[in-house]
PDB file of C-alpha atoms and ligand atoms in Angstrom:
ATOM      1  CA  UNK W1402       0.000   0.000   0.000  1.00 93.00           C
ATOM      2  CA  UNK W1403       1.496   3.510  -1.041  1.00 94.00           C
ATOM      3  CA  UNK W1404       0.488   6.309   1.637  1.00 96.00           C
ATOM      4  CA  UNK W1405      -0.341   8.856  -0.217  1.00 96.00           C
ATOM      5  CA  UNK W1406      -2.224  11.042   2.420  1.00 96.00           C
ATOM      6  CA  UNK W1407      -1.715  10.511   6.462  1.00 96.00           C
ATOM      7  CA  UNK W1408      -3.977  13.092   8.845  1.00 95.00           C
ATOM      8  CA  UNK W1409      -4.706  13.542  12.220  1.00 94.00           C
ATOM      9  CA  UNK W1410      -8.443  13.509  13.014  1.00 96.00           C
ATOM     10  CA  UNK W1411      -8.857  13.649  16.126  1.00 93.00           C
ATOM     11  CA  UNK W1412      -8.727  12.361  20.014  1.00 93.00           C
ATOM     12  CA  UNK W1413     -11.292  10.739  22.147  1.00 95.00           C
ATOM     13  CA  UNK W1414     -11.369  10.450  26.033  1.00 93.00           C
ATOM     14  CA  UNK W1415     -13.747   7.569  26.059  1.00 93.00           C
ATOM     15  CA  UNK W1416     -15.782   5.374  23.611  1.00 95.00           C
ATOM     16  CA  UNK W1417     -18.491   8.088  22.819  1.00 95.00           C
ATOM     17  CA  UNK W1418     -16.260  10.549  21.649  1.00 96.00           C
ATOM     18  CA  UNK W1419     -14.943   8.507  18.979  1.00 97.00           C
ATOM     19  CA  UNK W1420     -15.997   9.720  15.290  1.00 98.00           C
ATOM     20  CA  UNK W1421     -18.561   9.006  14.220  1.00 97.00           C
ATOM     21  CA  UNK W1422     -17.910   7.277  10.622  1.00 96.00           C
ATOM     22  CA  UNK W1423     -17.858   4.146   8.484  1.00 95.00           C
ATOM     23  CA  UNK W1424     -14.040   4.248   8.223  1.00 97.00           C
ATOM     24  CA  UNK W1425     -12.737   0.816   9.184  1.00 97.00           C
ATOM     25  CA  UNK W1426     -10.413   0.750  12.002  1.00 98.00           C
ATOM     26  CA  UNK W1427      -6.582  -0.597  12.644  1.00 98.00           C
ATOM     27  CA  UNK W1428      -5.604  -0.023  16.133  1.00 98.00           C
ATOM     28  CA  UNK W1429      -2.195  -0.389  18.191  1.00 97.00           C
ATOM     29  CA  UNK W1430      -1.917  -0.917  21.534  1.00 96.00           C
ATOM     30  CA  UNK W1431       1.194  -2.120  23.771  1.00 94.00           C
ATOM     31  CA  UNK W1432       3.339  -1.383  27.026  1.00 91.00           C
ATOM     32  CA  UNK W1433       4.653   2.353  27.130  1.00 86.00           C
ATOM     33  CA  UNK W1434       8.148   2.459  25.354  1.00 89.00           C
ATOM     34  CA  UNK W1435       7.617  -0.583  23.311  1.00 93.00           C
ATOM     35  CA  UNK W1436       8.519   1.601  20.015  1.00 93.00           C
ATOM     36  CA  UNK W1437       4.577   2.173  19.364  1.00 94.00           C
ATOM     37  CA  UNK W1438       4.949   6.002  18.255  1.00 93.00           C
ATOM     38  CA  UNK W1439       7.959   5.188  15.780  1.00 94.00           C
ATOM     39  CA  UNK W1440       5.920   2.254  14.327  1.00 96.00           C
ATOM     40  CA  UNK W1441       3.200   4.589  13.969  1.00 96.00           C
ATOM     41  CA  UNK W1442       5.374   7.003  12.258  1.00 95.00           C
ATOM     42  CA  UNK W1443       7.249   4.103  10.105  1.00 96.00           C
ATOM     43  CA  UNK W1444       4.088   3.227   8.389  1.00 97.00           C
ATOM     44  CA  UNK W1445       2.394   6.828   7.601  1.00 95.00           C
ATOM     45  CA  UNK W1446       5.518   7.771   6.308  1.00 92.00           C
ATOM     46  CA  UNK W1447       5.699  10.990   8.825  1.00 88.00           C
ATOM     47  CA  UNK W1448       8.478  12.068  11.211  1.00 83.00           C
ATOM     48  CA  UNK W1449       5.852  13.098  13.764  1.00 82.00           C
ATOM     49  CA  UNK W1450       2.512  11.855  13.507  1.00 85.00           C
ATOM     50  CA  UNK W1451       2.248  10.086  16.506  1.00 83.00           C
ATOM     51  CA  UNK W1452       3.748  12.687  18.191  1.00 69.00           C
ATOM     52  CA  UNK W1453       0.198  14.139  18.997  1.00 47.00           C
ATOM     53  CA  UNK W1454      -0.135  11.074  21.732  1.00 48.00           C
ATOM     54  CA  UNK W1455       3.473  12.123  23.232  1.00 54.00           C
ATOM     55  CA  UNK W1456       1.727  15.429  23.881  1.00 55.00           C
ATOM     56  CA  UNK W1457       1.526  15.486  28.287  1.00 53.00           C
ATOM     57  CA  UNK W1458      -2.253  15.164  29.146  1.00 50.00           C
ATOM     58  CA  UNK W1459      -2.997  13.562  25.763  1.00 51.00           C
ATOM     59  CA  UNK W1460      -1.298  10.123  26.658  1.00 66.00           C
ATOM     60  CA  UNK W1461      -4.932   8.713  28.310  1.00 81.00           C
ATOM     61  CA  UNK W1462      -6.479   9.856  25.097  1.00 89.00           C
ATOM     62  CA  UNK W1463      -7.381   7.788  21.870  1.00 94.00           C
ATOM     63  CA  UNK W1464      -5.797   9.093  18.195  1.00 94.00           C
ATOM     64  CA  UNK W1465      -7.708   9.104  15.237  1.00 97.00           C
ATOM     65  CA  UNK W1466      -5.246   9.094  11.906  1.00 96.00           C
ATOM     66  CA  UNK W1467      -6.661   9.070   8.238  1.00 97.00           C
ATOM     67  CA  UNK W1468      -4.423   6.853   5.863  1.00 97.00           C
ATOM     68  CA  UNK W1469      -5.626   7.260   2.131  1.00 97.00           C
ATOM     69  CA  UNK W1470      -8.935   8.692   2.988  1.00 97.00           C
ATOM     70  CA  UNK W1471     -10.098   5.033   3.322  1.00 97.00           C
ATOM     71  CA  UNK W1472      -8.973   3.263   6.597  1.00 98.00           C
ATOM     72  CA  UNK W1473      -7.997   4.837  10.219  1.00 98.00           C
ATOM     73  CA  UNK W1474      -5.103   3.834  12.103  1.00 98.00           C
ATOM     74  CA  UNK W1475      -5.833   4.367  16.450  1.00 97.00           C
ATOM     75  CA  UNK W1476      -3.424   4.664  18.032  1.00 95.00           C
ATOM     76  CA  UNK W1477      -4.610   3.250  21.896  1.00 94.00           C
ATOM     77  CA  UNK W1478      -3.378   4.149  25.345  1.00 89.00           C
ATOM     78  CA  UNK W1479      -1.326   1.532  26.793  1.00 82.00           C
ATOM     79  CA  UNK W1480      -1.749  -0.985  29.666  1.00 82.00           C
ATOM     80  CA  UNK W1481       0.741  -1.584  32.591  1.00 76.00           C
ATOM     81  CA  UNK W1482       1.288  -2.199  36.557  1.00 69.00           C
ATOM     82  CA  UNK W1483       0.095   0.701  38.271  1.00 65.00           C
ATOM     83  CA  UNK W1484       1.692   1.085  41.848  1.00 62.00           C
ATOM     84  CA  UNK W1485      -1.237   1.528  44.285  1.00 61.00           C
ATOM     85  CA  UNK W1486       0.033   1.043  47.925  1.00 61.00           C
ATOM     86  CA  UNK W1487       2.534  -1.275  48.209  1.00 64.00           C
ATOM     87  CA  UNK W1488       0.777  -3.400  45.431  1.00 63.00           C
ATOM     88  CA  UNK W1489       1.705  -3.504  41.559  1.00 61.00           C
ATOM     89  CA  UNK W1490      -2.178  -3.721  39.796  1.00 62.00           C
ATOM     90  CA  UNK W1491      -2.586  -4.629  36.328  1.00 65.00           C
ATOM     91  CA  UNK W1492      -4.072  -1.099  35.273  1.00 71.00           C
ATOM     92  CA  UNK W1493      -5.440  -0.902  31.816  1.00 79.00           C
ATOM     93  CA  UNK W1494      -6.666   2.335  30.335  1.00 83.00           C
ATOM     94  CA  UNK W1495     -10.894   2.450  30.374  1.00 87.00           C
ATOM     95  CA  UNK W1496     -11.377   4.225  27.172  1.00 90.00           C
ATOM     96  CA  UNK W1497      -8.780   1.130  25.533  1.00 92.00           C
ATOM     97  CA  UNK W1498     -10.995  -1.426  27.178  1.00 92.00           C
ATOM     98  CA  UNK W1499     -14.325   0.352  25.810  1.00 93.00           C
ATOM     99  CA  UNK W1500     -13.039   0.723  22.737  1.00 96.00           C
ATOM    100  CA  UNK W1501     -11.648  -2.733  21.811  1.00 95.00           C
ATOM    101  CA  UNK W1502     -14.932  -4.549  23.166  1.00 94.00           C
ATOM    102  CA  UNK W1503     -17.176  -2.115  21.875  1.00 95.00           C
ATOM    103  CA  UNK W1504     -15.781  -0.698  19.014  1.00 97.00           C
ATOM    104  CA  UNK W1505     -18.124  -1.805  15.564  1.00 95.00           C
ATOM    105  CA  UNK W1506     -15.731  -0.056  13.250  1.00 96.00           C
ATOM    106  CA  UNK W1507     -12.737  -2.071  14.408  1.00 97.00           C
ATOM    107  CA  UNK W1508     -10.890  -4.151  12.392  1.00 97.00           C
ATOM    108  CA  UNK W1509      -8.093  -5.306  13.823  1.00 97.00           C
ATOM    109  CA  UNK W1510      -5.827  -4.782  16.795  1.00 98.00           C
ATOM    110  CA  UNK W1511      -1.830  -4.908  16.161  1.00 98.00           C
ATOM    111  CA  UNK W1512      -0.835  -6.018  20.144  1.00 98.00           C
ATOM    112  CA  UNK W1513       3.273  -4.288  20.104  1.00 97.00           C
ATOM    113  CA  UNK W1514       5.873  -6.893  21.882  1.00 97.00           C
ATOM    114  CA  UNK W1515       9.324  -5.682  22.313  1.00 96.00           C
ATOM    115  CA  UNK W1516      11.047  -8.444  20.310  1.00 97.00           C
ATOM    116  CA  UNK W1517      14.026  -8.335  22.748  1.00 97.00           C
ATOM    117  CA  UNK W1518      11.927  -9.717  25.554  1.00 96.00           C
ATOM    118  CA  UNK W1519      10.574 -13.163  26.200  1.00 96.00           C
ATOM    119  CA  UNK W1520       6.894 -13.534  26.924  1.00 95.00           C
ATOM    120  CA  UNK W1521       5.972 -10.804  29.902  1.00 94.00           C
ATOM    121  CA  UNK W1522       3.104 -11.934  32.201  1.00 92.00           C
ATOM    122  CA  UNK W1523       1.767  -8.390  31.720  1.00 91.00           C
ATOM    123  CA  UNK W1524       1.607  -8.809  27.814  1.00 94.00           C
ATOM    124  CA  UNK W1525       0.057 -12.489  27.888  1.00 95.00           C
ATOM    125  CA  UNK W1526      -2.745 -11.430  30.434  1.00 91.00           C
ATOM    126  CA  UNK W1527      -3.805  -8.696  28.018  1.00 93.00           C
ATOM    127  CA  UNK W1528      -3.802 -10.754  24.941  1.00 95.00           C
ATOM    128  CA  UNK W1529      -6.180 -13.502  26.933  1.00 94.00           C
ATOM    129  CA  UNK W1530      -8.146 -10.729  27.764  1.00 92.00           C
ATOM    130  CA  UNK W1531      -8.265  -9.429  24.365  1.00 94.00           C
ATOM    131  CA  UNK W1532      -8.955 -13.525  23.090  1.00 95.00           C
ATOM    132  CA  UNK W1533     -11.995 -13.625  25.399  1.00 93.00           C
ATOM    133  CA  UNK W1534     -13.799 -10.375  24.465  1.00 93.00           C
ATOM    134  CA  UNK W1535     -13.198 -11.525  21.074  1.00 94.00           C
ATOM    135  CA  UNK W1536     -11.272  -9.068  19.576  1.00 95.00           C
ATOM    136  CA  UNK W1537      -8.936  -9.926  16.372  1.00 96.00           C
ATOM    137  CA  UNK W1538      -5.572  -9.323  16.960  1.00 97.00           C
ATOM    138  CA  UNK W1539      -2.049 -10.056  15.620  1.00 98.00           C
ATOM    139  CA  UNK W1540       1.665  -9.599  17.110  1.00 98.00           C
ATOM    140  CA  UNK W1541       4.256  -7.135  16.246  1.00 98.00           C
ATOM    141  CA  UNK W1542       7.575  -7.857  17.431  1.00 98.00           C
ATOM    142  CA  UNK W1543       9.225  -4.366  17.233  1.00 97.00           C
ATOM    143  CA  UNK W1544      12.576  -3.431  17.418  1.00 97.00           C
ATOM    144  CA  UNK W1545      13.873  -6.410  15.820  1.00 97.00           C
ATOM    145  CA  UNK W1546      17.034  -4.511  14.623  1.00 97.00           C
ATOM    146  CA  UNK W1547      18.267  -4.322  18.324  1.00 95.00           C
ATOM    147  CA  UNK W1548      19.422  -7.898  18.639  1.00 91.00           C
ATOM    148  CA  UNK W1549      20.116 -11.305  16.524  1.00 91.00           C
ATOM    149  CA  UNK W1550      17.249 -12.381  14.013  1.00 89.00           C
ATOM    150  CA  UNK W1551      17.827 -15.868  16.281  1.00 92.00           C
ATOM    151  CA  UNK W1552      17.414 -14.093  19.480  1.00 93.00           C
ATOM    152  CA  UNK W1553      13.989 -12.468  18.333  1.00 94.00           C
ATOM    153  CA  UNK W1554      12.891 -15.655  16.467  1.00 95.00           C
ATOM    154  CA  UNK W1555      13.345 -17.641  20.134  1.00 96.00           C
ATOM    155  CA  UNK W1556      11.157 -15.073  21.795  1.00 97.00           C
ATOM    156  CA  UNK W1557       8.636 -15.333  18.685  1.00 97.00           C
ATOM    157  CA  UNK W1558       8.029 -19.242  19.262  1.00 97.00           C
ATOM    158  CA  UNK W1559       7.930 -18.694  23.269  1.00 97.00           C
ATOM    159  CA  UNK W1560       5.085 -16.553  22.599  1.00 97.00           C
ATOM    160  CA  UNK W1561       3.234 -18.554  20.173  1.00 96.00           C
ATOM    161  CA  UNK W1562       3.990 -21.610  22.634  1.00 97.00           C
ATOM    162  CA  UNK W1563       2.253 -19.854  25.184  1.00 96.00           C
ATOM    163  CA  UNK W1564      -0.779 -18.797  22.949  1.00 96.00           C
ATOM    164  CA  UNK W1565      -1.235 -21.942  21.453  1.00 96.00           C
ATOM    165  CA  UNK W1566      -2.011 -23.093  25.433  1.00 95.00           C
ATOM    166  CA  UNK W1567      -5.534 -21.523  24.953  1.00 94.00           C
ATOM    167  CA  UNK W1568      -5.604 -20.403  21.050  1.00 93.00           C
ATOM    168  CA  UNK W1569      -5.931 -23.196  18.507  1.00 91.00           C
ATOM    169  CA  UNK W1570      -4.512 -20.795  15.850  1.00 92.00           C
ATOM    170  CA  UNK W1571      -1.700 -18.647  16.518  1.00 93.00           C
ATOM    171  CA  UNK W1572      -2.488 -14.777  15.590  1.00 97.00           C
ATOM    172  CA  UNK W1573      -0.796 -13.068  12.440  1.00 98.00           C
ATOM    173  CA  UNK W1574       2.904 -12.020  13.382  1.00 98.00           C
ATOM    174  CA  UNK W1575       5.058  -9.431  12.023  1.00 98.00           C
ATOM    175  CA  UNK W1576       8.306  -8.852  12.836  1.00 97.00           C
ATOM    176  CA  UNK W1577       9.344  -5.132  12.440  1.00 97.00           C
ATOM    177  CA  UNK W1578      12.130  -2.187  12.838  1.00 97.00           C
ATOM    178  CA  UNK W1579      11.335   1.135  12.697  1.00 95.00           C
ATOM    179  CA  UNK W1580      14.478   1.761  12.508  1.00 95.00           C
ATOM    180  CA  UNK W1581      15.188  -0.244   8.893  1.00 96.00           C
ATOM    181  CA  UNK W1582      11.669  -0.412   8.113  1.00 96.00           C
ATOM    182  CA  UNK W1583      11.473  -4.220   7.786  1.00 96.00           C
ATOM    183  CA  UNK W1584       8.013  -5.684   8.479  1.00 97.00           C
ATOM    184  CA  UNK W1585       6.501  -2.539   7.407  1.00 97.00           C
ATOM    185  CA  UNK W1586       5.666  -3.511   4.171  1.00 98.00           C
ATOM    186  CA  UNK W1587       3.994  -6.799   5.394  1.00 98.00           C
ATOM    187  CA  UNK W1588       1.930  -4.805   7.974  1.00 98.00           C
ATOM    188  CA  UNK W1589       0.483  -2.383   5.603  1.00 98.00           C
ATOM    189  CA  UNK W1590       0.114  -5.411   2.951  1.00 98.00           C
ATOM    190  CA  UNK W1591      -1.969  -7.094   5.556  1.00 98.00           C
ATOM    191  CA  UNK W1592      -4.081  -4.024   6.019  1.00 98.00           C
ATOM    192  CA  UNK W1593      -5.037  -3.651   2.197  1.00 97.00           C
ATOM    193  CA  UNK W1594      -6.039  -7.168   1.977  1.00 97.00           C
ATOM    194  CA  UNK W1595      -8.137  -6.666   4.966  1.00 96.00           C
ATOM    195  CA  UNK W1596      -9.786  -3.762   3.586  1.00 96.00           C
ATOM    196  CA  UNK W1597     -10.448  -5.935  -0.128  1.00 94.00           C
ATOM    197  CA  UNK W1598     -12.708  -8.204   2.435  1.00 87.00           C
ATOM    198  CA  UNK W1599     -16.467  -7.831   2.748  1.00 76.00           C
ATOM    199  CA  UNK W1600     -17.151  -7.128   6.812  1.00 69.00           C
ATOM    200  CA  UNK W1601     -17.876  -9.933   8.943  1.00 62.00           C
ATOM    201  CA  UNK W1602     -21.945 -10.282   9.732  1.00 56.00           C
TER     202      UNK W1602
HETATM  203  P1  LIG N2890       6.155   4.233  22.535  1.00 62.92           P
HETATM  204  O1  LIG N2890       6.247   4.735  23.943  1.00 62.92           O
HETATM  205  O2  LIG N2890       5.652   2.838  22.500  1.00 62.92           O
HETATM  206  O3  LIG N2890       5.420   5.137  21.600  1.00 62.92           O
HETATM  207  O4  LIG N2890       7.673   4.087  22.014  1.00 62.92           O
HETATM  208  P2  LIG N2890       8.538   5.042  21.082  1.00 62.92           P
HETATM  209  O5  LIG N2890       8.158   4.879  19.657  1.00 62.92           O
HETATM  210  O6  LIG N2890       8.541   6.415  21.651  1.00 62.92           O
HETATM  211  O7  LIG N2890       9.967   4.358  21.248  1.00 62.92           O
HETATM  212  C1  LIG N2890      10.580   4.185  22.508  1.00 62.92           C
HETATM  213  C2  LIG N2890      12.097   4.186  22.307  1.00 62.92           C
HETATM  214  O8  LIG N2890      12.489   3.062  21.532  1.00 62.92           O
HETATM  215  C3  LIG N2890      12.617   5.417  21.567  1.00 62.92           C
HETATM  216  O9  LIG N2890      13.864   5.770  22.113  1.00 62.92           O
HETATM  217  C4  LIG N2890      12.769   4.934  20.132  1.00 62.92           C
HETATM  218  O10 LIG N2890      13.767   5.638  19.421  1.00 62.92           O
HETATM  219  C5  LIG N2890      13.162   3.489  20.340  1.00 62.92           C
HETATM  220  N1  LIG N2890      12.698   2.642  19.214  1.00 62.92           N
HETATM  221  C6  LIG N2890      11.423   2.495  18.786  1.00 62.92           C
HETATM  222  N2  LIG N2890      11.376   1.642  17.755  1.00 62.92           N
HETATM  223  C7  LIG N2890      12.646   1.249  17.506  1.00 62.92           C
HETATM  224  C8  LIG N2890      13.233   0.349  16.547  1.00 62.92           C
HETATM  225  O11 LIG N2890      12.573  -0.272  15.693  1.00 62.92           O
HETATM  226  N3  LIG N2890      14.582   0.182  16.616  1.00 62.92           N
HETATM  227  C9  LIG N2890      15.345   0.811  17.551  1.00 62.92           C
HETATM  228  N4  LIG N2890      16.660   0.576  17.548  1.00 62.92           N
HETATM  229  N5  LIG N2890      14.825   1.664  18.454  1.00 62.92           N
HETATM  230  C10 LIG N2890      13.492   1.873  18.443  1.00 62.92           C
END
């Protein structure tokens, strides 16, 4: 897919606030630092698209981007552990959760694993999550230019080792740089082909 046109639409604080039209919708979502915003930026072809989520106060909020005129790509808030107390609580943003279980126009949901890292307790118990509200989703291993193809490929199959534990299929994986730009094409191939397909019933 060529980009010819990338704009920012617009941010929502909650599920309401989203826009209101029949664009369909590509989201990412992962752990804060996990190379999210460059991947963002890799595919639109801009320096500083995502740079509207870096923004302070805009970090809880969820970005809107027109590719082509014909698809969006939303860009989510994160999840983590959240400190309360003494206690480390898995604390995942409200406006994420509303959106991937109640989002119609979504299409798919690109789940950002730092390639570098075996599978994270954190990152598994969010995929579940996603698996049970039934929300498509692949893997993106990012910053795959940071260590050995071997090295990433060994956290690859740990991950799909784990999946497979509850998931008869394992999701679509792409392994990506936005530093080189590998995996980008693949991504953005994926996207098109979703878009040739008629909506699910
Ligand atoms: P976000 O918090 O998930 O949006 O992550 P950023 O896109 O801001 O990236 C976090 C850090 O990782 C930054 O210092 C980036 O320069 C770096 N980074 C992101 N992607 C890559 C990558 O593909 N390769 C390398 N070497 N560094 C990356």
């Amino acid at each position: 897919m060529k980009i010819k046109s990338a704009v920012f639409e617009r941010s929502a604080t909650d599920l309401a606030s989203c826009p209101r039209w029949a664009l369909p919708e590509f989201a990412f979502i992962g752990r804060s630092n996990v190379g999210k915003s460059s991947l963002i930026n890799s595919l639109s072809e801009r320096r500083a698209l995502a740079k509207v989520s870096d923004t302070p106060g805009k970090t809880k909020l969820i970005n809107f981007f027109v590719i082509n005129g014909t698809w969006s790509l939303v860009d989510l808030p994160g999840y983590g552990y959240a400190k309360l107390a003494k206690v480390q609580r898995f604390d995942f943003n409200e406006a994420s959760a509303d959106f991937l279980e109640g989002r119609r126009n979504l299409r798919q949901v690109f789940v950002l694993l730092d390639s570098r890292l075996p599978p994270q307790a954190i990152d598994l118990e969010f995929v579940r999550w996603l698996d049970d509200s039934r929300v498509p989703f692949a893997f993106v291993f990012t910053k795959t230019d940071k260590q050995s193809a071997s090295h990433a490929q060994v956290n690859v199959a740990l991950f799909k080792q784990q999946v497979s534990q509850w998931r008869r299929e394992p999701p679509p994986i792409f392994l990506s740089s936005a530093r080189t730009g590998s995996g980008r094409g693949e991504i953005l191939s994926f996207i098109e082909k979703a878009l040739a397909e008629p909506l699910r019933a």
